[in-house]
CSV table of C-alpha atoms in Angstrom, one decimal:
chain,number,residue,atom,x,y,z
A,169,UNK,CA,108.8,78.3,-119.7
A,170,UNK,CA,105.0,77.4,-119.3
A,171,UNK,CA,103.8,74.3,-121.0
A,172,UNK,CA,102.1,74.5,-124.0
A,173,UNK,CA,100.4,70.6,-124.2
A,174,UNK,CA,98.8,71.1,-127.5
A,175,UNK,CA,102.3,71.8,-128.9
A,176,UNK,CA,103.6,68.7,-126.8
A,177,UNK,CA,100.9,66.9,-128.2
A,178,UNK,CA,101.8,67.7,-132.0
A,179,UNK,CA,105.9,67.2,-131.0
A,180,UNK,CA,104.7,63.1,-129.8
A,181,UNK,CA,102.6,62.4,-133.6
A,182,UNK,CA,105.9,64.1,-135.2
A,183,UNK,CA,107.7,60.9,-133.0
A,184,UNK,CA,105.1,58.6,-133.6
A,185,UNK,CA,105.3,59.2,-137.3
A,186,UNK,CA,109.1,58.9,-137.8
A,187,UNK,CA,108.8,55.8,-135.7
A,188,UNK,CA,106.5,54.3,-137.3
A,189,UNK,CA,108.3,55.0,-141.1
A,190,UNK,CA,111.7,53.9,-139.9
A,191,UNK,CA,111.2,50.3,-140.8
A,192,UNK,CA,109.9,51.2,-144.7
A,193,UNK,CA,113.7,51.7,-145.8
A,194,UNK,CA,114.8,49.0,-144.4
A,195,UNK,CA,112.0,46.7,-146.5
A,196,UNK,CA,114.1,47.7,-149.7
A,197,UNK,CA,117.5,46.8,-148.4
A,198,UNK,CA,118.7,44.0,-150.9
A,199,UNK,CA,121.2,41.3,-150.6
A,200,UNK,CA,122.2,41.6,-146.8
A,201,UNK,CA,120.9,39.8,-143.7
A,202,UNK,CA,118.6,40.7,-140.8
A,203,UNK,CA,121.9,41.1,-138.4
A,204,UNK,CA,123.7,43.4,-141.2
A,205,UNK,CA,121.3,45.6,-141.7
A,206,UNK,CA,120.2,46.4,-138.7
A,207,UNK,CA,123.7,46.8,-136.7
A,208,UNK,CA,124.0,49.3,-139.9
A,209,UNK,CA,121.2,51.4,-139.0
A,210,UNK,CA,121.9,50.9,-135.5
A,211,UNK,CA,125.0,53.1,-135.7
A,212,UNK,CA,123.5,55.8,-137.5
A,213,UNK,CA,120.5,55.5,-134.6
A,214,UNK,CA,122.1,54.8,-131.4
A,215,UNK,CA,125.5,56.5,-131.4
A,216,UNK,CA,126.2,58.3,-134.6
A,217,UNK,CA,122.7,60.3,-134.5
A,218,UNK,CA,122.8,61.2,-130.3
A,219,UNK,CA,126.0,62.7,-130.1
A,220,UNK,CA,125.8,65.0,-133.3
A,221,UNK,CA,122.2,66.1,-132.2
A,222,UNK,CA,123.2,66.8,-128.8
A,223,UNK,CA,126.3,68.7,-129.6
A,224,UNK,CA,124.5,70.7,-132.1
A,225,UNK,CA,121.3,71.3,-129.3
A,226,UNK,CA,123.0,71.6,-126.0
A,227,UNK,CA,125.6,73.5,-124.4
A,228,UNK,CA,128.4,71.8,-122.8
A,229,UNK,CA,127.5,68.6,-123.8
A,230,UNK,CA,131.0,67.1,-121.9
A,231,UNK,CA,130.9,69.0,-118.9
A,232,UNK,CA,127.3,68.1,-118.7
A,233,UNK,CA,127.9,64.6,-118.7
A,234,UNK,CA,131.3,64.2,-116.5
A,235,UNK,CA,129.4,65.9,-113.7
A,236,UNK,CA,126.5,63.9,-114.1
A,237,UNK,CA,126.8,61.5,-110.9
A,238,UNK,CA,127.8,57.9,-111.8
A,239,UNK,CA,125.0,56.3,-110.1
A,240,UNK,CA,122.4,58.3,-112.7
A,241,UNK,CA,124.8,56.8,-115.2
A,242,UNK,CA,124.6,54.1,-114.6
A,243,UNK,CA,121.3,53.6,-114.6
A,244,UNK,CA,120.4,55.7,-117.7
A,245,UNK,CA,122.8,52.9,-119.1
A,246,UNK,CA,121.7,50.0,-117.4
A,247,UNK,CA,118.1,50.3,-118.6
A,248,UNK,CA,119.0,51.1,-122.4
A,249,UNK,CA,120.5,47.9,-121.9
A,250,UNK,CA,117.7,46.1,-121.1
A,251,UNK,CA,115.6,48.2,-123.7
A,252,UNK,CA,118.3,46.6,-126.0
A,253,UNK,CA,116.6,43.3,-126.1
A,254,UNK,CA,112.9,45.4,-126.6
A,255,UNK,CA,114.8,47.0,-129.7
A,256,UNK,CA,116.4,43.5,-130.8
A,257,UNK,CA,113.1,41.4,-130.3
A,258,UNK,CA,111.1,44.6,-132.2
A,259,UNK,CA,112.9,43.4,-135.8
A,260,UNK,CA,111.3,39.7,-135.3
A,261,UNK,CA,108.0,41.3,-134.5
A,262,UNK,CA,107.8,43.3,-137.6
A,263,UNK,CA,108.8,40.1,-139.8
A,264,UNK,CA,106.5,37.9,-138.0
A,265,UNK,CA,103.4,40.3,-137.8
A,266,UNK,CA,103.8,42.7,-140.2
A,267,UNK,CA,104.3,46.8,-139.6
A,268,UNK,CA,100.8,47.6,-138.4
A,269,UNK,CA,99.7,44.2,-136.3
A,270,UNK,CA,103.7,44.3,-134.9
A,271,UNK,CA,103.9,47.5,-133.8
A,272,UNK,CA,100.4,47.6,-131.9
A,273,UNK,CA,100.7,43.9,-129.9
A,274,UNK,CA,104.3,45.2,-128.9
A,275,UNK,CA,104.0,49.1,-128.1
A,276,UNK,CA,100.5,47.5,-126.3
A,277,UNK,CA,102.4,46.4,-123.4
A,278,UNK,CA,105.6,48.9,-123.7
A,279,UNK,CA,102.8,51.6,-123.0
A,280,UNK,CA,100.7,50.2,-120.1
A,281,UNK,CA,104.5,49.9,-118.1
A,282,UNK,CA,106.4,52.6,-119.7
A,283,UNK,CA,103.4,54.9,-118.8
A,284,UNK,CA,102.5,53.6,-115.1
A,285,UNK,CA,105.7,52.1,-113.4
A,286,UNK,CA,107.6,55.7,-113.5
A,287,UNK,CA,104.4,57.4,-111.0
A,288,UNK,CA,104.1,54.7,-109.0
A,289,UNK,CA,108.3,54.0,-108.5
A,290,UNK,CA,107.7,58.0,-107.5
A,291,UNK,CA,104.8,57.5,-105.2
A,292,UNK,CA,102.6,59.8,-107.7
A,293,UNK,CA,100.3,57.7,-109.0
A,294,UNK,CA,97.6,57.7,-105.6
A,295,UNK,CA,97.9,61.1,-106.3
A,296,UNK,CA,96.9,61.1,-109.7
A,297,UNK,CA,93.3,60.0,-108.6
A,298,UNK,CA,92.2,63.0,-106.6
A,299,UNK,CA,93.0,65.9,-109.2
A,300,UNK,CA,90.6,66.1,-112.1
A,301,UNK,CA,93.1,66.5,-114.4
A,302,UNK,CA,95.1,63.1,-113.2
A,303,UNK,CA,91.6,61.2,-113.9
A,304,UNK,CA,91.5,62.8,-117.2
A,305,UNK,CA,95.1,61.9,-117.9
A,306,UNK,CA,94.4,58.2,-116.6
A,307,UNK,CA,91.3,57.7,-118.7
A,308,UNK,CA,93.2,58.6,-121.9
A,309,UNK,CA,95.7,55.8,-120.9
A,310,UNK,CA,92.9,53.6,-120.4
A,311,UNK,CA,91.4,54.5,-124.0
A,312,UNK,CA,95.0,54.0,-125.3
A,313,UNK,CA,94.8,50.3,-124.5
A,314,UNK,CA,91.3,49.8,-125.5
A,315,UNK,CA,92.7,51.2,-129.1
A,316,UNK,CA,95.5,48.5,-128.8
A,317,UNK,CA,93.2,46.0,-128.1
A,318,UNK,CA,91.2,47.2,-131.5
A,319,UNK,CA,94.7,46.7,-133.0
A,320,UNK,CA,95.1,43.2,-131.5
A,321,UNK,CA,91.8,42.0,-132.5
A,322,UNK,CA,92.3,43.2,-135.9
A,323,UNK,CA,95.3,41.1,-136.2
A,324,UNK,CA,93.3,38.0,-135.0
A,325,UNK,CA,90.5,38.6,-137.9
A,326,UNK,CA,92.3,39.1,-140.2
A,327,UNK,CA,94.1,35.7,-139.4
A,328,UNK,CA,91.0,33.9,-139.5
A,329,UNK,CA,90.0,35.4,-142.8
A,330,UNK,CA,92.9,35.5,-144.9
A,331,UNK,CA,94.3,31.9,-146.1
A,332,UNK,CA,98.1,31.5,-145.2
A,333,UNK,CA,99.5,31.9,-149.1
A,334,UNK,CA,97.7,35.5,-148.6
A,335,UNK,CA,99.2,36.5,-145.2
A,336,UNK,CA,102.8,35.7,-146.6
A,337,UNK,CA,102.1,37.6,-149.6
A,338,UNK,CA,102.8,40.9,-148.3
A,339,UNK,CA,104.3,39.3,-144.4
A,340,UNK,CA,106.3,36.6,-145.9
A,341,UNK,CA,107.6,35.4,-142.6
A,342,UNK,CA,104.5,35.9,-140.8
A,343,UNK,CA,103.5,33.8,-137.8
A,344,UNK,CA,100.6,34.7,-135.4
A,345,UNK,CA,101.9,32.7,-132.6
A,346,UNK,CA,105.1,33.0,-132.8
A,347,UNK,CA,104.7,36.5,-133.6
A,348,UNK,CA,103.1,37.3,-130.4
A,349,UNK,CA,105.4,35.4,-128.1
A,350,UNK,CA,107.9,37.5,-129.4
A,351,UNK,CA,105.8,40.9,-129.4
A,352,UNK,CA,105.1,40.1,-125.4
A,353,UNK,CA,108.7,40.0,-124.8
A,354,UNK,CA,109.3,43.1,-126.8
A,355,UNK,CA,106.9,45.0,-125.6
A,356,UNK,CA,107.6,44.4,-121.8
A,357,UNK,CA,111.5,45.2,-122.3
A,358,UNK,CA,110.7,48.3,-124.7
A,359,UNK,CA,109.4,49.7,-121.4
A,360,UNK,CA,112.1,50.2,-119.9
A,361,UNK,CA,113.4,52.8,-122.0
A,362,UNK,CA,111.2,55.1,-120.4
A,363,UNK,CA,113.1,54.2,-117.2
A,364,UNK,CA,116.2,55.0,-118.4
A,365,UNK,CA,114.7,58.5,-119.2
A,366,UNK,CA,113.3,59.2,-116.1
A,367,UNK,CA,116.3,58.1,-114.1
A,368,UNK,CA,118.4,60.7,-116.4
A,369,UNK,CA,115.8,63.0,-114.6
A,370,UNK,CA,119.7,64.9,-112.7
A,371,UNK,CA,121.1,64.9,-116.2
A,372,UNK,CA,118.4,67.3,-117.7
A,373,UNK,CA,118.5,69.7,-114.8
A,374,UNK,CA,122.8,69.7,-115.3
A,375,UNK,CA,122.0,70.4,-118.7
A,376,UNK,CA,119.3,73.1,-118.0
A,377,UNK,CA,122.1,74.8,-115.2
A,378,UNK,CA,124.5,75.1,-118.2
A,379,UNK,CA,122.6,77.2,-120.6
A,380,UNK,CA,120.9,74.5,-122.4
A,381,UNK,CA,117.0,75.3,-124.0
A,382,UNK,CA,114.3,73.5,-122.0
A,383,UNK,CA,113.3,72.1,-125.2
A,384,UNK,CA,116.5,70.0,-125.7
A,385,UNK,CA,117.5,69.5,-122.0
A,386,UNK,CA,116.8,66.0,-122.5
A,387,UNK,CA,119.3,65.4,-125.4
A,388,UNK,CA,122.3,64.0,-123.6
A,389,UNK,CA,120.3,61.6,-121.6
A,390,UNK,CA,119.3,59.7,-124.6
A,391,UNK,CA,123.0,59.4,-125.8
A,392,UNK,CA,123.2,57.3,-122.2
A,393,UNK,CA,120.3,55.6,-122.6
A,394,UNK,CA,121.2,54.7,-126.3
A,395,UNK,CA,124.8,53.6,-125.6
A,396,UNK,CA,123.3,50.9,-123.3
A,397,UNK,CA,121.0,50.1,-126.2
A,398,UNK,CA,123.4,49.6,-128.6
A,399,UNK,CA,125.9,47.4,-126.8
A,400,UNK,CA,122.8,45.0,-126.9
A,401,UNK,CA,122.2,45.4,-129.9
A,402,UNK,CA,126.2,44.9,-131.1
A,403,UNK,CA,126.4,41.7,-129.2
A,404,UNK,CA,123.7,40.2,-130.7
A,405,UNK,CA,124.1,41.4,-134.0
A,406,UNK,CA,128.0,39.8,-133.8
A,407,UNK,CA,126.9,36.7,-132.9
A,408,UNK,CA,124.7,36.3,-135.8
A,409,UNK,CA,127.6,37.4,-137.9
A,410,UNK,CA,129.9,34.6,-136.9
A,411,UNK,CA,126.5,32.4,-136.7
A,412,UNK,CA,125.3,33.3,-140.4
A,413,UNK,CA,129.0,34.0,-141.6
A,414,UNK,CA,127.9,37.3,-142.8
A,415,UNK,CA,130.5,39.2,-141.9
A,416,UNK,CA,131.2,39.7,-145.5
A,417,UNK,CA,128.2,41.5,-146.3
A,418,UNK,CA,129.4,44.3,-144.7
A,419,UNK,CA,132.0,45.0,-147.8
A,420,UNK,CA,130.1,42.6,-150.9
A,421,UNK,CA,126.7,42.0,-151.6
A,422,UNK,CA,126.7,37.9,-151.8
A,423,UNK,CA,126.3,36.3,-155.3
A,424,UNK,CA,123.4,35.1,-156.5
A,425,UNK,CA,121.4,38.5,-155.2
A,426,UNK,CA,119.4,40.9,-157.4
A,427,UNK,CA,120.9,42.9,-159.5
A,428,UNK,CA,119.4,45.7,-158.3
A,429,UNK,CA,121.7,45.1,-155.1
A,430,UNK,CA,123.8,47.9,-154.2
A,431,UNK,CA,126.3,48.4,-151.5
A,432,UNK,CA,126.3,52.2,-151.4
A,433,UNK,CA,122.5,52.5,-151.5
A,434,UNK,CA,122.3,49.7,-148.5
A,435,UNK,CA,124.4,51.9,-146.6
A,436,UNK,CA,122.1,55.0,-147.6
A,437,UNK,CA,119.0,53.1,-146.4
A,438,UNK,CA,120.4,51.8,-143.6
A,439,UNK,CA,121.6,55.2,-142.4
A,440,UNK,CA,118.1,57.1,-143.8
A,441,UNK,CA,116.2,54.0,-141.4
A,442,UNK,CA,118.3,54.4,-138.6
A,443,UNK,CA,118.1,58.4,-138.4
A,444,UNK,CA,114.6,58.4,-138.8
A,445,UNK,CA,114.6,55.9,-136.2
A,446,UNK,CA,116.0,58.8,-133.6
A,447,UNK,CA,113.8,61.2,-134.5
A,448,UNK,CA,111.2,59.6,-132.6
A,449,UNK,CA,113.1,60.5,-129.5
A,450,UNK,CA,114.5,63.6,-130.3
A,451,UNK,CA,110.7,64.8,-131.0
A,452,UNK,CA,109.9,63.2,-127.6
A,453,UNK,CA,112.3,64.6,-125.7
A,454,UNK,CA,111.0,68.1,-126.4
A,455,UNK,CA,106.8,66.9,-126.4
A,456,UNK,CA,108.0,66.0,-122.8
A,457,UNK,CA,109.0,69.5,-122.1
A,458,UNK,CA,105.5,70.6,-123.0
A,459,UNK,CA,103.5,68.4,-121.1
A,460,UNK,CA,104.2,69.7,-117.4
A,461,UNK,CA,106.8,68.0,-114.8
A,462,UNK,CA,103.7,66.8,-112.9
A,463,UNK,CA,102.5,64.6,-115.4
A,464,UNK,CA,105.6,64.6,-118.1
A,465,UNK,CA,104.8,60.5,-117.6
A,466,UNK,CA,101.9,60.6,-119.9
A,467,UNK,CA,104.2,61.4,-122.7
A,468,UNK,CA,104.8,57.9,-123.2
A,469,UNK,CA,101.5,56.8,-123.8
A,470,UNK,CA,101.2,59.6,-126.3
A,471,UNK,CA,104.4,58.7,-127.9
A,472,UNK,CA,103.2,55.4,-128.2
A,473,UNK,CA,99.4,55.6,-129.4
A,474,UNK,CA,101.2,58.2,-132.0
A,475,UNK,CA,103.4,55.2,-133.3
A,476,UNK,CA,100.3,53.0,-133.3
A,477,UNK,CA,98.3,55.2,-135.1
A,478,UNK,CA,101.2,55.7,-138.0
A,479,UNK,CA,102.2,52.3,-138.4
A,480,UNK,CA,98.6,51.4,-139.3
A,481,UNK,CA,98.2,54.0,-141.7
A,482,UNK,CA,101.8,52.7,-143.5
A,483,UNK,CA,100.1,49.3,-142.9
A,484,UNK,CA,97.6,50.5,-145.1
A,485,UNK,CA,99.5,52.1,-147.5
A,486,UNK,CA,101.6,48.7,-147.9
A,487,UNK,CA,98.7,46.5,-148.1
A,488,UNK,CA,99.3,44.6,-145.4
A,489,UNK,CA,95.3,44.5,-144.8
A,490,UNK,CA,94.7,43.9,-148.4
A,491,UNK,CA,91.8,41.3,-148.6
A,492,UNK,CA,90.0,41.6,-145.4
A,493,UNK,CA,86.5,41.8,-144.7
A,494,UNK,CA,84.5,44.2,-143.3
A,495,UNK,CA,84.7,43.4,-140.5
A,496,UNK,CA,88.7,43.2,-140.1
A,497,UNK,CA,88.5,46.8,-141.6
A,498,UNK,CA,85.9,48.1,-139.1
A,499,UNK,CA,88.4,47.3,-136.4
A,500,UNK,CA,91.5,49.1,-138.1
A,501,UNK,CA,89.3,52.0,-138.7
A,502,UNK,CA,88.1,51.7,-134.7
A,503,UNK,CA,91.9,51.4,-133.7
A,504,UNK,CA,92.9,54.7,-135.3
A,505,UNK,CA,89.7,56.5,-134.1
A,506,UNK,CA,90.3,55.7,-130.5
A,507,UNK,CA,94.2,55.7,-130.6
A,508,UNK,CA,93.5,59.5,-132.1
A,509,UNK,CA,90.8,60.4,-128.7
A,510,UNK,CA,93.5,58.8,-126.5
A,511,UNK,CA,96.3,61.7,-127.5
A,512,UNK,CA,93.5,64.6,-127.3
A,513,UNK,CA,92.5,63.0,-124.0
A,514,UNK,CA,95.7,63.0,-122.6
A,515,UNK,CA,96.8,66.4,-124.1
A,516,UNK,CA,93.4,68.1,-122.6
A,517,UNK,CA,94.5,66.6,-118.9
A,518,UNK,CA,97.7,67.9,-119.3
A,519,UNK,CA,96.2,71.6,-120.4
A,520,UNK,CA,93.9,71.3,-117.3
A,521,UNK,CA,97.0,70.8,-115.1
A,522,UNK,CA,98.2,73.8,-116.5
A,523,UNK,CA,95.1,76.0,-115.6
């Protein structure tokens, strides 16, 4: 199949936008702890999600992944694992910055390493500088982070200009410097999901030998990848449990909550936020397809600008920059402007590849 980057281009904003609106049902979960409801979603997202997609998407889905050497599983698993703490440490971001400031400080770093470790663990990347359409590629990275730091410096002004009673009005939690502590981590070991994916590079091609559509032949490598992720996440989320004793919330929302609180529609949220949540990747995986095997790395920086880019415009839409000045708004307005150049440059290096 030839790629078509324009279409892989438009597959990666589909991603960016259901990553980006996964975190809006969760804001109107009531009566239930940080650990509760995201262990809740986390089913739906890591495991639940995964498996029915992939059985539904690819052929043989079993065979395809007990001949799968143990070595590639391994590793698939290994760096979900690590990822776990990315996705565990992302929660605390979004409380502490907010959806739009979060997401851009944390995805910042998880696209500068997602996008550049993978060609230069492959010895790719000195190659990368004497084709025209590697430059092209590069320079939309490099326009990616300039967006992010847009993003970053938004946060900081708006800091500056907003008293603290108006930051916790719509961030009630929020925290600059603890916020970005925790976003550094994040970021850094959100990268490594991209890992995982390229080292479930022998999975896809099992897949693709049993019938599966190039479009989905990276399906069952995310239910590796997202196995490792969960255990992570189900650890941590236990602890907090027996921590918080909040065990019970799983079964009865606590007294003294809203009335509003419901334990069927908490479930429903939970399970609406946590399929969302996959969608990003299940929209990745085919954008990847499109982009060429020469430079399918550059999907992760388009995957993540495309986030970026959606998360400020639900930023918006919350009013989580309600109140700024002019010049906070001028660099929101900069940060979706360049994010938006960064995906056509990277898309028009990938067409040029294809030429």
């Amino acid at each position: 199949m030839q790629p078509n980057p324009i279409l892989g281009v438009f597959l990666h904003w589909l991603g960016g936008l259901a990553s980006a609106s996964f975190y809006v049902p969760y804001r109107k979960v009531q009566g239930w702890s940080w650990e509760t409801y995201w262990l809740a979603g986390g089913i739906v997202s890591w495991i639940i999600a995964p498996w029915v997609m992939a059985s539904l998407f690819s052929k043989d889905l079993l065979a395809v992944l007990g001949q799968a050497p143990g070595s590639v599983l391994w590793w698939c698993f290994f760096f979900g694992l690590l990822w776990g703490f990315g996705g565990l440490t992302f929660g605390l971001t979004m409380r502490y910055l907010g959806l739009s400031l979060g997401m851009a400080v944390a995805l910042g770093y998880t696209a500068v390493f997602g996008t550049l470790i993978p060609p230069i663990f492959r010895g790719q990347f000195g190659s990368l500088l004497h084709q025209r359409s590697g430059i092209v590629i590069l320079t939309g990275v490099g326009v990616c982070v300039l967006g992010i730091v847009f993003a970053g410096l938004a946060g900081v002004s708006k800091e500056r200009e907003l008293s603290v009673e108006q930051q916790k009005a719509d961030i009630p939690e929020f925290n600059l410097r603890l916020g970005l502590a925790v976003a550094t981590f994040c970021g850094i070991m959100s990268a490594c999901f991209a890992f995982g994916l390229a080292a479930g590079d022998p999975i896809k091609l099992l897949s693709l030998e049993h019938g599966t559509s190039v479009m989905f032949q990276g399906l069952p490598v995310l239910i590796v990848v997202l196995t490792g992720g969960f255990t992570t996440n189900f650890i941590w989320c236990m602890i907090l449990n027996i921590r918080n004793k909040s065990f019970g919330e799983y079964l009865k929302i606590p007294a003294g909550q809203p009335a509003a609180s419901s334990l069927p529609i908490n479930y429903v949220l939970c399970a609406v936020a946590g399929f969302t949540w996959y969608l990003q990747f299940f929209f990745y995986s085919m954008g990847e397809t499109q982009m060429g095997k020469k430079y399918g790395f550059s999907s992760w920086t388009l995957h993540m600008a495309s986030i970026i880019i959606f998360s400020t415009l639900w930023g918006i839409a919350l009013h989580e920059w309600r109140g700024v000045g002019r010049r906070t708004k001028t660099l929101v307005f900069l940060t979706l402007l360049v994010l938006v150049s960064s995906t056509a440059i990277v898309g028009y290096g990938n067409l040029l590849s294809t030429r």
